[in-house]
Every structure is written in structure tokens, then in C-alpha cells.
CSV table of C-alpha atoms in Angstrom, one decimal:
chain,number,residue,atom,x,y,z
A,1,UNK,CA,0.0,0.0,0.0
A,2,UNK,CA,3.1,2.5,0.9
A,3,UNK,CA,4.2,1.6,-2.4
A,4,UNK,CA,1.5,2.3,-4.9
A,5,UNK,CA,1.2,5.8,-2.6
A,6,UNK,CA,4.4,6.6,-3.3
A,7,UNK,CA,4.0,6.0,-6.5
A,8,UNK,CA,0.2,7.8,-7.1
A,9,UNK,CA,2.6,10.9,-5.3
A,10,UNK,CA,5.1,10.4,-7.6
A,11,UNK,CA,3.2,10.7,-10.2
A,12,UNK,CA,1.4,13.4,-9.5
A,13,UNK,CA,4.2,15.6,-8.7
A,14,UNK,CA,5.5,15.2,-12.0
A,15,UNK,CA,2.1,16.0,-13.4
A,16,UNK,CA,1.4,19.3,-11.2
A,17,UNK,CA,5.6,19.6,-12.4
A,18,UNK,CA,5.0,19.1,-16.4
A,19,UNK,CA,2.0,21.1,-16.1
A,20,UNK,CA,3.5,24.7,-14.2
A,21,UNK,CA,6.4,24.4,-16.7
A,22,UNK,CA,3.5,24.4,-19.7
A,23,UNK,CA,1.2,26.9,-18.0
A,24,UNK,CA,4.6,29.0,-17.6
A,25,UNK,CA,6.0,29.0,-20.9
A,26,UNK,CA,2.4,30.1,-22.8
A,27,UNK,CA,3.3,33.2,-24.7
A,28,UNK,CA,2.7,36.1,-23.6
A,29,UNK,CA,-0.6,37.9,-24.6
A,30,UNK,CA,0.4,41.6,-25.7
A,31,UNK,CA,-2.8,43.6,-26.0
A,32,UNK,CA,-2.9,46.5,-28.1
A,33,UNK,CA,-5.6,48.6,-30.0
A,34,UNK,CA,-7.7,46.6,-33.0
A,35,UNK,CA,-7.1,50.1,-34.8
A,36,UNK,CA,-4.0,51.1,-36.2
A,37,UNK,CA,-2.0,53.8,-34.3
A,38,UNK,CA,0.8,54.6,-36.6
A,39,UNK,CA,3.9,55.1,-35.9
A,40,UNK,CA,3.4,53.1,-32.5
A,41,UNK,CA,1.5,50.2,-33.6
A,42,UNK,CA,0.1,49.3,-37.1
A,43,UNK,CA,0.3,46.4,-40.2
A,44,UNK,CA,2.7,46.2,-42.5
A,45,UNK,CA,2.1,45.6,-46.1
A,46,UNK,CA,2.9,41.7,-45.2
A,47,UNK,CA,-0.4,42.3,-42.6
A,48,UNK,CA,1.8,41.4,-39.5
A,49,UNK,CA,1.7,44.2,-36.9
A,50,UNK,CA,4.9,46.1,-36.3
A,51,UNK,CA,5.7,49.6,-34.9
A,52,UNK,CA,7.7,51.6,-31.9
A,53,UNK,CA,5.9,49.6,-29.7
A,54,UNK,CA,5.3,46.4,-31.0
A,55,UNK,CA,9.0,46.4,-32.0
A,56,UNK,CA,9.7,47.6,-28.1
A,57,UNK,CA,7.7,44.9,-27.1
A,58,UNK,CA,9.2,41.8,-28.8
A,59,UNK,CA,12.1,43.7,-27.6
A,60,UNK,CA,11.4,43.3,-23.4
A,61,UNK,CA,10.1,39.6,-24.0
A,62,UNK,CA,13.3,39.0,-24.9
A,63,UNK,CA,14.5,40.4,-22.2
A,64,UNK,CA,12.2,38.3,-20.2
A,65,UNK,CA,13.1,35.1,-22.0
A,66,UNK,CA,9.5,34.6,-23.2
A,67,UNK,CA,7.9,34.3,-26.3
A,68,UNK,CA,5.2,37.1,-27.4
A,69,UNK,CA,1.9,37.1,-29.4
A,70,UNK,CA,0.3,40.6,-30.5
A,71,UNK,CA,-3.1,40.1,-29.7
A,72,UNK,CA,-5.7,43.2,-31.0
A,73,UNK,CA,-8.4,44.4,-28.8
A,74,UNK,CA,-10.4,47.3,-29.3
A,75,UNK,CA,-9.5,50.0,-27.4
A,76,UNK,CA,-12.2,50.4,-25.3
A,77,UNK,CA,-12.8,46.7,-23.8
A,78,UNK,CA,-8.5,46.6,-23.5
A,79,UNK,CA,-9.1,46.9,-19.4
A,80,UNK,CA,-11.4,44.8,-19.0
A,81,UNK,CA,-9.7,41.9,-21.4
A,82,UNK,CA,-6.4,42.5,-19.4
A,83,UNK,CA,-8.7,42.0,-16.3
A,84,UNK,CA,-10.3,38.8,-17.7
A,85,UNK,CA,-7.1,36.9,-18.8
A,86,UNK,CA,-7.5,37.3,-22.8
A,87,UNK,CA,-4.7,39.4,-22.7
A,88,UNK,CA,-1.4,39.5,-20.0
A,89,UNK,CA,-0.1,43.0,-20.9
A,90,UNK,CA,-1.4,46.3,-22.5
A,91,UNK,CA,1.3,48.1,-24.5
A,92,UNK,CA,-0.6,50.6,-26.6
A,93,UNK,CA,0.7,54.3,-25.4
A,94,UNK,CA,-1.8,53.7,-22.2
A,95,UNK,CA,-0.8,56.7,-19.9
A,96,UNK,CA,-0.2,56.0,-15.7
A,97,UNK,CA,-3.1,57.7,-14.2
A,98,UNK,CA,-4.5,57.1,-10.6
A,99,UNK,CA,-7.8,56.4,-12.6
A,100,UNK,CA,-6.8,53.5,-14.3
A,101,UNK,CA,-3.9,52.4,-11.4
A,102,UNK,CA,-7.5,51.6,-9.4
A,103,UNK,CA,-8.0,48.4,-11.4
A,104,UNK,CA,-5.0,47.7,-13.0
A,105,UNK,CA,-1.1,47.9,-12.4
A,106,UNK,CA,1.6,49.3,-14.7
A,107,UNK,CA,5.4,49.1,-15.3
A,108,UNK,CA,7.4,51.9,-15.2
A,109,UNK,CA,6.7,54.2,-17.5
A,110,UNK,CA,9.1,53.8,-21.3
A,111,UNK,CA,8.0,57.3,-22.8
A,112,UNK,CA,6.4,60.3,-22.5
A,113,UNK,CA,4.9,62.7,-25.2
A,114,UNK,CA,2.7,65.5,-24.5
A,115,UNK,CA,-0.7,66.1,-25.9
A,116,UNK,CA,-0.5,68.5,-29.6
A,117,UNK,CA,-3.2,70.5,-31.0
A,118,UNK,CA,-3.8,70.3,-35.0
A,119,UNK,CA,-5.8,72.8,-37.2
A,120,UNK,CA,-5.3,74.2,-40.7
A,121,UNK,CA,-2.7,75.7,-40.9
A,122,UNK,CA,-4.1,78.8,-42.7
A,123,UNK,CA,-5.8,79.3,-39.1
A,124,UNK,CA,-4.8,81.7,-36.8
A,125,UNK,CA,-5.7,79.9,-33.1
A,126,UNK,CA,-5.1,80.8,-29.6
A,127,UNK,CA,-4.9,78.7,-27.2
A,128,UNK,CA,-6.9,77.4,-25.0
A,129,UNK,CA,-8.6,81.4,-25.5
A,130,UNK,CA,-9.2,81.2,-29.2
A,131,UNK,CA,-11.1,77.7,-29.0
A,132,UNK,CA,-14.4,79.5,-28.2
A,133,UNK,CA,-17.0,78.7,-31.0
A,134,UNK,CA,-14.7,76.0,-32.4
A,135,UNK,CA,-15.3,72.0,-33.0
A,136,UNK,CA,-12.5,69.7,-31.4
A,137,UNK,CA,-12.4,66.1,-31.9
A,138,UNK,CA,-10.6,63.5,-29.9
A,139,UNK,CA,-10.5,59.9,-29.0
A,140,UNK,CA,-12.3,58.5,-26.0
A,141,UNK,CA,-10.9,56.7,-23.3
A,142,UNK,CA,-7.6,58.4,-24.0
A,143,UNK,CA,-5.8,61.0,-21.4
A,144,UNK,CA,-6.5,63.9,-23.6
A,145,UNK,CA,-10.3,63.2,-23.5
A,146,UNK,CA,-9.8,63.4,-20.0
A,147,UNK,CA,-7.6,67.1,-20.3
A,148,UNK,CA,-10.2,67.9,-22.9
A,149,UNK,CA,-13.1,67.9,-20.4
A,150,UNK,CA,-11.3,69.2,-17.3
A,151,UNK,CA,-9.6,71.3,-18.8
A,152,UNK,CA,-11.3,73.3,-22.2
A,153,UNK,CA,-15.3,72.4,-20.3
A,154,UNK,CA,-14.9,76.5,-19.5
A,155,UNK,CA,-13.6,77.6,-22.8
A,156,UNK,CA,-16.2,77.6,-25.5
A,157,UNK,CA,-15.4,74.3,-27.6
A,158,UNK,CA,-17.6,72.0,-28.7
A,159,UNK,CA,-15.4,68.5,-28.1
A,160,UNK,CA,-16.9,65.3,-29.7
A,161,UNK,CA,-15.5,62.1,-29.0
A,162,UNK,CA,-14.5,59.8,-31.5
A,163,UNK,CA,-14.4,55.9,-31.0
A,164,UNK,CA,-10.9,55.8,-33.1
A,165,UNK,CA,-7.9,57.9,-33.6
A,166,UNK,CA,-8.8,57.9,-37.5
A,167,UNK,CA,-12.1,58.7,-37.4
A,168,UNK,CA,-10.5,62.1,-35.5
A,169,UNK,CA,-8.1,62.8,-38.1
A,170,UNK,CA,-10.5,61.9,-41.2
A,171,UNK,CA,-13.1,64.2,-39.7
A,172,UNK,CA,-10.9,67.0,-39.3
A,173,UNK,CA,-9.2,66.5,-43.2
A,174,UNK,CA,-12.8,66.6,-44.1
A,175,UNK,CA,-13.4,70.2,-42.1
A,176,UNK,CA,-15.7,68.5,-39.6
A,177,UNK,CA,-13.6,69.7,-36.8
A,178,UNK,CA,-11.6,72.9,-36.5
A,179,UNK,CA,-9.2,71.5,-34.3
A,180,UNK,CA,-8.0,68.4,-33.2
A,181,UNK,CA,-6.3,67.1,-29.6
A,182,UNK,CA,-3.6,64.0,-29.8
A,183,UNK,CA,-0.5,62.5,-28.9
A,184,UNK,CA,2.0,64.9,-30.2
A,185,UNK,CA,4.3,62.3,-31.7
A,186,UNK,CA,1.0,60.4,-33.8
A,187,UNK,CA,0.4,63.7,-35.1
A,188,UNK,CA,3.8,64.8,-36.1
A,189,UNK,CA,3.3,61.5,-38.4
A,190,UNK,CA,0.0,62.6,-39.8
A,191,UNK,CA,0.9,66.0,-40.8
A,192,UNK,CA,3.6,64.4,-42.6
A,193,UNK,CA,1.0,62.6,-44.8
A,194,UNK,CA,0.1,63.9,-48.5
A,195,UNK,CA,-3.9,64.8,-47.6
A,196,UNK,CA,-2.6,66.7,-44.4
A,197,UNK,CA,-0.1,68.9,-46.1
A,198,UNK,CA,-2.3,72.1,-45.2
A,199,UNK,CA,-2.5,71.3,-41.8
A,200,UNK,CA,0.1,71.9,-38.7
A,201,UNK,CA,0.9,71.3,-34.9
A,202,UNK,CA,-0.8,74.7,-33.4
A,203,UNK,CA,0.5,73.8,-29.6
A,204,UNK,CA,1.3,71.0,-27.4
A,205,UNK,CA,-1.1,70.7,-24.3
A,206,UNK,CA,0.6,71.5,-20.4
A,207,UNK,CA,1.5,69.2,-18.1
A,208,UNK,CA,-1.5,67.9,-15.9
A,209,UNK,CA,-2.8,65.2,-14.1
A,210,UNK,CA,-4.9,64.2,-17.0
A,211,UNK,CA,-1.9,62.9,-18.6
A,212,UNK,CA,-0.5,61.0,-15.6
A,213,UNK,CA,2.9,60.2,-15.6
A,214,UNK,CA,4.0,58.7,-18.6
A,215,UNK,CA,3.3,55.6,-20.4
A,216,UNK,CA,3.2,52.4,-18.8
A,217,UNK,CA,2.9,48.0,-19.4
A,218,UNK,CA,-0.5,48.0,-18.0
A,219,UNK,CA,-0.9,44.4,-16.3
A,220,UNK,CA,-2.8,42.4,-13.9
A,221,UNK,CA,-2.9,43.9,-10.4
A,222,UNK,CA,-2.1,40.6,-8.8
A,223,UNK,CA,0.8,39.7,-11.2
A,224,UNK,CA,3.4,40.7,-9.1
A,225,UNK,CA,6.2,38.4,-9.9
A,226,UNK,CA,5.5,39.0,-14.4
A,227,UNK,CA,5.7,42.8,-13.2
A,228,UNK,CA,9.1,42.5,-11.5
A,229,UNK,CA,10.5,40.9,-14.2
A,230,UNK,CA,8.6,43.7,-16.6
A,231,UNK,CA,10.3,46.1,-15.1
A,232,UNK,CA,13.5,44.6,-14.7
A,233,UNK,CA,13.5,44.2,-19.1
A,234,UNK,CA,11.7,48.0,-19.2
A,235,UNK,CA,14.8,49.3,-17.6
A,236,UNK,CA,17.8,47.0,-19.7
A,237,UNK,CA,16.2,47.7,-23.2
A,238,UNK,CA,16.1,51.6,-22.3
A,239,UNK,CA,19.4,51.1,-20.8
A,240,UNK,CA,21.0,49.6,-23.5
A,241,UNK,CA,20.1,51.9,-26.4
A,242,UNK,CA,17.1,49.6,-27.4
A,243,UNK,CA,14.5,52.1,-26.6
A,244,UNK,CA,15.8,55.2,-28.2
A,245,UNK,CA,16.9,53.4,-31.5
A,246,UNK,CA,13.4,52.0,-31.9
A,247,UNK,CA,11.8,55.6,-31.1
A,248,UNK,CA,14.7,57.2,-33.5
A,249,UNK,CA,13.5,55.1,-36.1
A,250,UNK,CA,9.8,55.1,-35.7
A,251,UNK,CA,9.2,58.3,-34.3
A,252,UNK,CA,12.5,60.5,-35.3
A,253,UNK,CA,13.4,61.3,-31.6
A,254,UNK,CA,14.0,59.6,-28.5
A,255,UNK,CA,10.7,59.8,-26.3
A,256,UNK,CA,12.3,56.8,-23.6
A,257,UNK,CA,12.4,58.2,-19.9
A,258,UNK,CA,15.8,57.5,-18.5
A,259,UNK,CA,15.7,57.1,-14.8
């Protein structure tokens, strides 16, 4: 009887054994936004996703010594996927804010970029005075829909939110906004495009706690030991170069925040 206990232990050891080593080498699921977000994260003409941060991603899995999948999500059910285990991270330019640090946890922040105003650039605007009267667009669920309606409620816009980043910029090539509010570094890229030659960057929004501070690897709030080793690869591929050469190349500049 000691004998076939032994054994039934045995062999469930190496079960429990076989099956932690499986459960720990599953890839990792990297969230990021269904909708393209060039230059951070978008397909290529081969229809694999690539970018600054997808690239940066790959990048700290490495790091990590685990293997990555990309896995879309639209942008406004990322949260709650993270929180429901169809996705381990969220890298898509997700700013630190207390908000969001209530039900989820992040690394430390990689970059930093502050919000930018776009309009025509035949358009004389002051800012935030010479909004009154004017339409500006901008993408929900996003920290400058949050500076947006803190702080422009008291100065005459009309903002409409958008579900998408392109619906924002299509609307305002096709004069449905006057103005539009983004990341500064996304729309340094789209007023680089052929249809946006007549618009420009008007002004880059202040700091505020809207925007947090910085942008983080949003991940479980209860995966402490994945977010040790997250931050452990944040800081070795900024460290070593790998951050800024990704952002020189995608982005022309070097948005990584060096501790």
C-alpha cells in the first residue's frame, strides 16, 4: 500500500511539475488597440503588426526570456480583457493615471509625449482662448479626452469624441472639426502625410494630471512576480540603447524616460 502511494505521489508531482512548466511558458498575450496607431502600432504591407511599440515589445520579451503574441483588442474593452485573462499585458501608449492604477497595475513608465493641437494651418488659433465657437475632436478613453473635459469644459469648444484615432483625423481633413487634440508624436506622423499637407501642430497641451505620468505596461494587479521581471526588461532595453533606436526610427526622436 506504501508503495502504490508513493508512487500515485510520484506521479502526481510530475504532473502538477509538467503542467506549471507548460502553464509558464504560454506566450505572452500583448494587448494593443484593433485600430492602427501609426507610428506606435500598425500592419505592414505583409499584414503582420509592427511599430515603436510592438517592436519595443518583442524587444522586453526578450529580455524576459519569453515568447510574445500581439493580440488586438479594441480599445475600449482593452481593461477589461487585461482583467479577464484574454490578454497578459497592455502596451498601446496607455498613460499612468491614478484612474486607471485603481484596477490595473503598470510598469514603469518607457516614454512620454505631451498632448498636440492640429488645425489648418491657414488658421490663426489661440490657445486654449481662441477655441471658443470651435469643434474639437478627440479619441475616447484616452488621457487627452480626459484634459479635454477638465480642462477646455470652460472655454467655448464644442469636443466630440470619437471611437478611433482615424475617425478624429479623417473628420478633421474633411473640415468637420476645427481642431483636433492627440499625442503629439502620432500627429507629427499625420501632418507628414500627403492629404494633411495644409495642416500643422498649433501647440502641445501643459503638463496635468490628465496625462498621468507617462506611459506604462498595464498588467494584472495581482501579477506581481510577471511585473518584477517587466520592469527589470523596461529598464535593460532603455538602458542599453534599445528604446531610443526603436523611437529614432519610428518616431525621429527619443521619447524613452531614462531614470
Amino acid at each position: 500500500m506504501k508503495s502504490k502511494l508513493l508512487l500515485v505521489t510520484a506521479t502526481l508531482t510530475a504532473f502538477l511539475a509538467t503542467s506549471f512548466h507548460a502553464q509558464a511558458e504560454d506566450p505572452i498575450q500583448i494587448g494593443i488597440s484593433g485600430e492602427p496607431y501609426p507610428p506606435f502600432t500598425y500592419k505592414a504591407s505583409s499584414g503582420e503588426w509592427t511599430g515603436f511599440e510592438v517592436d519595443l515589445a518583442f524587444a522586453i520579451c526578450e529580455q524576459m526570456g519569453r515568447t510574445c503574441e500581439i493580440a488586438p483588442t479594441g480599445w475600449s474593452g482593452i481593461i477589461p480583457s487585461l482583467n479577464d485573462g484574454r490578454i497578459d499585458l497592455i502596451m498601446n501608449s496607455m498613460s499612468i493615471t491614478e484612474q486607471r492604477q485603481e484596477v490595473i497595475d503598470f510598469s514603469i513608465p518607457y516614454y512620454f509625449t505631451p498632448g498636440a493641437y492640429v488645425a489648418a494651418t491657414d488658421r490663426d488659433l489661440d490657445i486654449p482662448d481662441g477655441l471658443d465657437g470651435l469643434v474639437l475632436g478627440v479619441q475616447a478613453a484616452t488621457t487627452n479626452a480626459n484634459y479635454a473635459r477638465r480642462a477646455l469644459r470652460d472655454s467655448g469648444v464644442d469636443i466630440r469624441i470619437y471611437d478611433q484615432a482615424e475617425q478624429v483625423n479623417a473628420d478633421l481633413l474633411s473640415s468637420r472639426l476645427d481642431v483636433i487634440l492627440a499625442d503629439q508624436i502620432a500627429m507629427a506622423q499625420f501632418i507628414e502625410r500627403d492629404e494633411a499637407s495644409a495642416f500643422e501642430i498649433k501647440d502641445t497641451a501643459p503638463r496635468h494630471e490628465a496625462y498621468g505620468e507617462g506611459i506604462g505596461i498595464g498588467l494584472r494587479q495581482d501579477d506581481d512576480a510577471l511585473e518584477r521581471d517587466l520592469n527589470a526588461a523596461v529598464r535593460t532595453v532603455i538602458n542599453n540603447g534599445t528604446c531610443g533606436r526603436l523611437s529614432e526610427e519610428y518616431l525621429g526622436t527619443d521619447v524613452c524616460v531614462y531614470e
